Amino acid sequence: MRYSEFTPFDIVLLAQGLGVTIGLFLATTLIGLVIGVGLATIRYYRLPVLTQIVTFITELLKNSPVLVQLFLVFFGLPAFFKINVTPVEAAVITMSGNTAAFIYVIAVSAIESIGRDQIEAARVFGLTRWQVLRHVIAPQATAFAIGPLTGLLVNQLQVTSLISVIGVMDLTKIGNTLNLRTLQPFVVWAVVGVLYYLCAKLIAWLGARLETRLRAHTAWKGL
């Protein structure tokens, strides 16, 4: 192996890896958000059997290591179900499911934080359960959930680094490759750490801005 210095071109390689990381993060966040909110809605309607199944699955996903889940998807599905799973597909499935489980918890907590008196008052005025969920619960629950959701997304961004172990060429994987090539771990991992840090700060800033606007909006509406 030929070793070389860390060059500006390596920054371009890390930027490409960062693009893969951000792309997977955004995709799995969107999928996880849709699934998590859907599961929380099932919990809200207290559908028999489904509620128990949802609770069991989310507890399993929340309380087991993400790396183990990743290995089960990447190695387990092909072994037991004869399904070909690429590294990217395994990463999307694992991260989406894990994100959905935590979003489910956040959504349920936000819904339960709404005062029962507001729900009962809305029903007195003739609103259906769906209308109560949409017009009374959802706006307030969203404002309450933004803070915990922001913290979750920052954590999930960092968790994406685990997908490098199955060969996804994300920021961490490219960083590891450059580290082996240049033998300059401090320089390489310092740059990788700064890139993750900047992305995390951006998520936190956007979350804070959105939370401020939502809380101001719900306060103005008298909620």
CSV table of C-alpha atoms in Angstrom, one decimal:
chain,number,residue,atom,x,y,z
A,1,MET,CA,0.0,0.0,0.0
A,2,ARG,CA,1.3,3.4,-0.9
A,3,TYR,CA,0.8,6.1,1.8
A,4,SER,CA,0.4,9.7,1.0
A,5,GLU,CA,-0.4,13.0,2.7
A,6,PHE,CA,-3.9,14.3,3.4
A,7,THR,CA,-4.7,16.5,0.4
A,8,PRO,CA,-7.5,18.9,-0.6
A,9,PHE,CA,-8.9,16.2,-2.8
A,10,ASP,CA,-9.5,14.1,0.3
A,11,ILE,CA,-11.9,16.8,1.4
A,12,VAL,CA,-13.9,16.3,-1.7
A,13,LEU,CA,-14.1,12.5,-1.0
A,14,LEU,CA,-15.3,13.3,2.6
A,15,ALA,CA,-17.8,15.7,1.1
A,16,GLN,CA,-19.1,12.9,-1.1
A,17,GLY,CA,-19.3,10.6,1.9
A,18,LEU,CA,-21.2,13.3,3.8
A,19,GLY,CA,-23.7,13.5,0.9
A,20,VAL,CA,-24.4,9.8,1.3
A,21,THR,CA,-24.8,10.2,5.1
A,22,ILE,CA,-27.1,13.2,4.7
A,23,GLY,CA,-29.2,11.5,2.0
A,24,LEU,CA,-29.7,8.3,4.1
A,25,PHE,CA,-30.4,10.4,7.2
A,26,LEU,CA,-33.1,12.5,5.4
A,27,ALA,CA,-34.7,9.4,3.8
A,28,THR,CA,-34.8,7.4,7.0
A,29,THR,CA,-36.0,10.4,9.0
A,30,LEU,CA,-38.9,10.9,6.6
A,31,ILE,CA,-39.9,7.2,6.5
A,32,GLY,CA,-39.5,6.9,10.3
A,33,LEU,CA,-41.6,10.0,10.8
A,34,VAL,CA,-44.5,8.7,8.7
A,35,ILE,CA,-44.4,5.2,10.3
A,36,GLY,CA,-43.9,6.6,13.9
A,37,VAL,CA,-46.8,9.0,13.6
A,38,GLY,CA,-48.9,6.3,12.0
A,39,LEU,CA,-48.2,3.9,15.0
A,40,ALA,CA,-49.0,6.7,17.4
A,41,THR,CA,-52.3,7.2,15.7
A,42,ILE,CA,-53.1,3.5,16.1
A,43,ARG,CA,-52.3,3.9,19.8
A,44,TYR,CA,-54.6,7.0,20.0
A,45,TYR,CA,-57.5,5.1,18.5
A,46,ARG,CA,-56.7,2.1,20.8
A,47,LEU,CA,-57.3,-0.4,18.1
A,48,PRO,CA,-57.5,-3.9,19.7
A,49,VAL,CA,-54.6,-6.3,19.0
A,50,LEU,CA,-52.9,-3.8,16.8
A,51,THR,CA,-52.0,-1.6,19.8
A,52,GLN,CA,-50.4,-4.5,21.6
A,53,ILE,CA,-48.4,-5.5,18.5
A,54,VAL,CA,-47.2,-1.9,18.0
A,55,THR,CA,-46.2,-1.6,21.6
A,56,PHE,CA,-44.2,-4.9,21.4
A,57,ILE,CA,-42.4,-4.0,18.2
A,58,THR,CA,-41.4,-0.5,19.3
A,59,GLU,CA,-40.2,-1.8,22.6
A,60,LEU,CA,-38.1,-4.3,20.8
A,61,LEU,CA,-36.6,-1.7,18.5
A,62,LYS,CA,-36.0,0.8,21.2
A,63,ASN,CA,-34.2,-1.5,23.6
A,64,SER,CA,-31.9,-3.4,21.3
A,65,PRO,CA,-28.6,-2.2,19.8
A,66,VAL,CA,-28.9,-0.6,16.4
A,67,LEU,CA,-25.8,-2.5,15.3
A,68,VAL,CA,-27.5,-5.8,16.1
A,69,GLN,CA,-30.6,-4.7,14.2
A,70,LEU,CA,-28.4,-3.8,11.2
A,71,PHE,CA,-26.7,-7.2,11.2
A,72,LEU,CA,-30.0,-9.0,11.5
A,73,VAL,CA,-31.4,-7.2,8.5
A,74,PHE,CA,-28.2,-7.4,6.4
A,75,PHE,CA,-27.2,-11.0,7.2
A,76,GLY,CA,-30.5,-12.4,8.6
A,77,LEU,CA,-32.9,-11.6,5.8
A,78,PRO,CA,-30.8,-13.2,3.0
A,79,ALA,CA,-30.1,-16.3,5.2
A,80,PHE,CA,-33.7,-17.0,6.4
A,81,PHE,CA,-35.9,-15.5,3.7
A,82,LYS,CA,-33.6,-15.8,0.6
A,83,ILE,CA,-33.9,-12.1,0.0
A,84,ASN,CA,-31.0,-10.1,-1.5
A,85,VAL,CA,-30.4,-7.0,0.6
A,86,THR,CA,-27.8,-4.4,-0.5
A,87,PRO,CA,-25.9,-2.4,2.2
A,88,VAL,CA,-27.9,0.7,1.4
A,89,GLU,CA,-31.2,-1.1,1.6
A,90,ALA,CA,-30.2,-2.7,4.9
A,91,ALA,CA,-29.2,0.7,6.2
A,92,VAL,CA,-32.5,2.3,5.2
A,93,ILE,CA,-34.6,-0.5,6.7
A,94,THR,CA,-32.8,-0.5,10.0
A,95,MET,CA,-32.5,3.2,10.5
A,96,SER,CA,-36.1,3.8,9.4
A,97,GLY,CA,-37.4,1.2,11.8
A,98,ASN,CA,-35.3,2.5,14.7
A,99,THR,CA,-36.2,6.1,14.1
A,100,ALA,CA,-39.9,5.2,13.8
A,101,ALA,CA,-39.8,3.5,17.2
A,102,PHE,CA,-38.5,6.5,19.0
A,103,ILE,CA,-40.8,8.9,17.1
A,104,TYR,CA,-43.7,6.7,18.2
A,105,VAL,CA,-42.7,7.3,21.8
A,106,ILE,CA,-42.3,11.0,21.3
A,107,ALA,CA,-45.6,11.3,19.5
A,108,VAL,CA,-47.5,9.3,22.1
A,109,SER,CA,-46.0,11.5,24.9
A,110,ALA,CA,-47.0,14.6,23.1
A,111,ILE,CA,-50.5,13.5,22.5
A,112,GLU,CA,-50.9,12.5,26.1
A,113,SER,CA,-49.7,15.9,27.2
A,114,ILE,CA,-52.8,17.5,25.9
A,115,GLY,CA,-55.3,18.3,28.6
A,116,ARG,CA,-58.4,16.0,28.6
A,117,ASP,CA,-60.6,19.0,29.2
A,118,GLN,CA,-59.8,20.3,25.7
A,119,ILE,CA,-60.6,17.0,24.1
A,120,GLU,CA,-63.9,16.7,26.0
A,121,ALA,CA,-64.8,20.3,25.2
A,122,ALA,CA,-64.2,19.6,21.5
A,123,ARG,CA,-66.4,16.6,21.6
A,124,VAL,CA,-69.1,18.6,23.3
A,125,PHE,CA,-69.1,20.9,20.3
A,126,GLY,CA,-69.6,18.0,18.0
A,127,LEU,CA,-66.2,17.3,16.6
A,128,THR,CA,-65.4,13.8,15.6
A,129,ARG,CA,-62.5,11.9,16.9
A,130,TRP,CA,-60.5,12.5,13.7
A,131,GLN,CA,-61.4,16.3,13.8
A,132,VAL,CA,-60.2,16.4,17.5
A,133,LEU,CA,-57.0,14.7,16.5
A,134,ARG,CA,-56.4,17.0,13.5
A,135,HIS,CA,-57.5,20.4,14.9
A,136,VAL,CA,-57.0,20.2,18.6
A,137,ILE,CA,-54.3,17.6,19.4
A,138,ALA,CA,-52.0,17.7,16.4
A,139,PRO,CA,-51.0,21.4,16.5
A,140,GLN,CA,-50.2,21.3,20.2
A,141,ALA,CA,-48.6,17.9,20.1
A,142,THR,CA,-46.3,19.0,17.3
A,143,ALA,CA,-45.1,22.0,19.2
A,144,PHE,CA,-44.4,19.8,22.3
A,145,ALA,CA,-42.7,17.2,20.2
A,146,ILE,CA,-40.2,19.4,18.3
A,147,GLY,CA,-37.7,19.6,21.2
A,148,PRO,CA,-37.4,15.9,21.9
A,149,LEU,CA,-37.6,15.2,18.1
A,150,THR,CA,-34.6,17.5,17.5
A,151,GLY,CA,-32.6,15.7,20.1
A,152,LEU,CA,-33.5,12.4,18.5
A,153,LEU,CA,-32.5,13.5,15.0
A,154,VAL,CA,-29.1,14.7,16.3
A,155,ASN,CA,-28.6,11.3,17.8
A,156,GLN,CA,-29.8,9.4,14.8
A,157,LEU,CA,-27.4,11.4,12.6
A,158,GLN,CA,-24.5,10.1,14.7
A,159,VAL,CA,-25.9,6.6,14.7
A,160,THR,CA,-25.7,6.6,10.9
A,161,SER,CA,-22.0,6.1,11.3
A,162,LEU,CA,-22.7,2.5,12.2
A,163,ILE,CA,-23.8,1.7,8.6
A,164,SER,CA,-20.1,1.9,7.6
A,165,VAL,CA,-19.5,-1.6,9.0
A,166,ILE,CA,-21.6,-3.2,6.3
A,167,GLY,CA,-19.8,-1.4,3.5
A,168,VAL,CA,-21.9,1.7,2.9
A,169,MET,CA,-19.6,4.5,1.6
A,170,ASP,CA,-20.7,7.1,4.0
A,171,LEU,CA,-18.7,9.8,5.8
A,172,THR,CA,-17.3,7.4,8.4
A,173,LYS,CA,-16.4,4.7,5.9
A,174,ILE,CA,-14.5,7.1,3.7
A,175,GLY,CA,-12.9,8.6,6.8
A,176,ASN,CA,-11.6,5.1,7.8
A,177,THR,CA,-10.3,4.5,4.2
A,178,LEU,CA,-8.4,7.8,4.2
A,179,ASN,CA,-7.1,7.1,7.7
A,180,LEU,CA,-5.6,3.8,6.4
A,181,ARG,CA,-4.2,5.5,3.3
A,182,THR,CA,-2.6,8.6,4.9
A,183,LEU,CA,-1.8,7.2,8.4
A,184,GLN,CA,-2.9,10.6,9.8
A,185,PRO,CA,-5.7,9.6,12.1
A,186,PHE,CA,-5.8,13.0,14.0
A,187,VAL,CA,-6.2,15.0,10.8
A,188,VAL,CA,-8.7,12.7,9.2
A,189,TRP,CA,-11.0,12.1,12.2
A,190,ALA,CA,-10.8,15.7,13.2
A,191,VAL,CA,-12.3,16.7,9.8
A,192,VAL,CA,-14.9,13.9,10.0
A,193,GLY,CA,-15.8,15.0,13.5
A,194,VAL,CA,-16.2,18.7,12.5
A,195,LEU,CA,-18.5,17.7,9.6
A,196,TYR,CA,-20.7,15.7,11.9
A,197,TYR,CA,-20.7,18.5,14.4
A,198,LEU,CA,-21.7,21.1,11.8
A,199,CYS,CA,-24.6,18.9,10.6
A,200,ALA,CA,-25.7,18.3,14.2
A,201,LYS,CA,-25.6,22.1,14.9
A,202,LEU,CA,-27.7,22.8,11.8
A,203,ILE,CA,-30.3,20.3,12.9
A,204,ALA,CA,-30.4,21.8,16.4
A,205,TRP,CA,-30.7,25.3,15.0
A,206,LEU,CA,-33.5,24.4,12.6
A,207,GLY,CA,-35.3,22.5,15.4
A,208,ALA,CA,-35.1,25.5,17.7
A,209,ARG,CA,-36.4,27.9,15.1
A,210,LEU,CA,-39.3,25.6,14.2
A,211,GLU,CA,-40.2,25.1,17.9
A,212,THR,CA,-40.2,28.8,18.5
A,213,ARG,CA,-42.5,29.5,15.6
A,214,LEU,CA,-44.9,26.7,16.5
A,215,ARG,CA,-45.2,27.7,20.1
A,216,ALA,CA,-45.8,31.3,19.1
A,217,HIS,CA,-48.5,30.1,16.6
A,218,THR,CA,-50.3,27.9,19.1
A,219,ALA,CA,-50.1,30.6,21.7
A,220,TRP,CA,-51.6,33.1,19.3
A,221,LYS,CA,-54.4,30.7,18.5
A,222,GLY,CA,-55.3,30.5,22.1
A,223,LEU,CA,-54.3,26.9,22.5
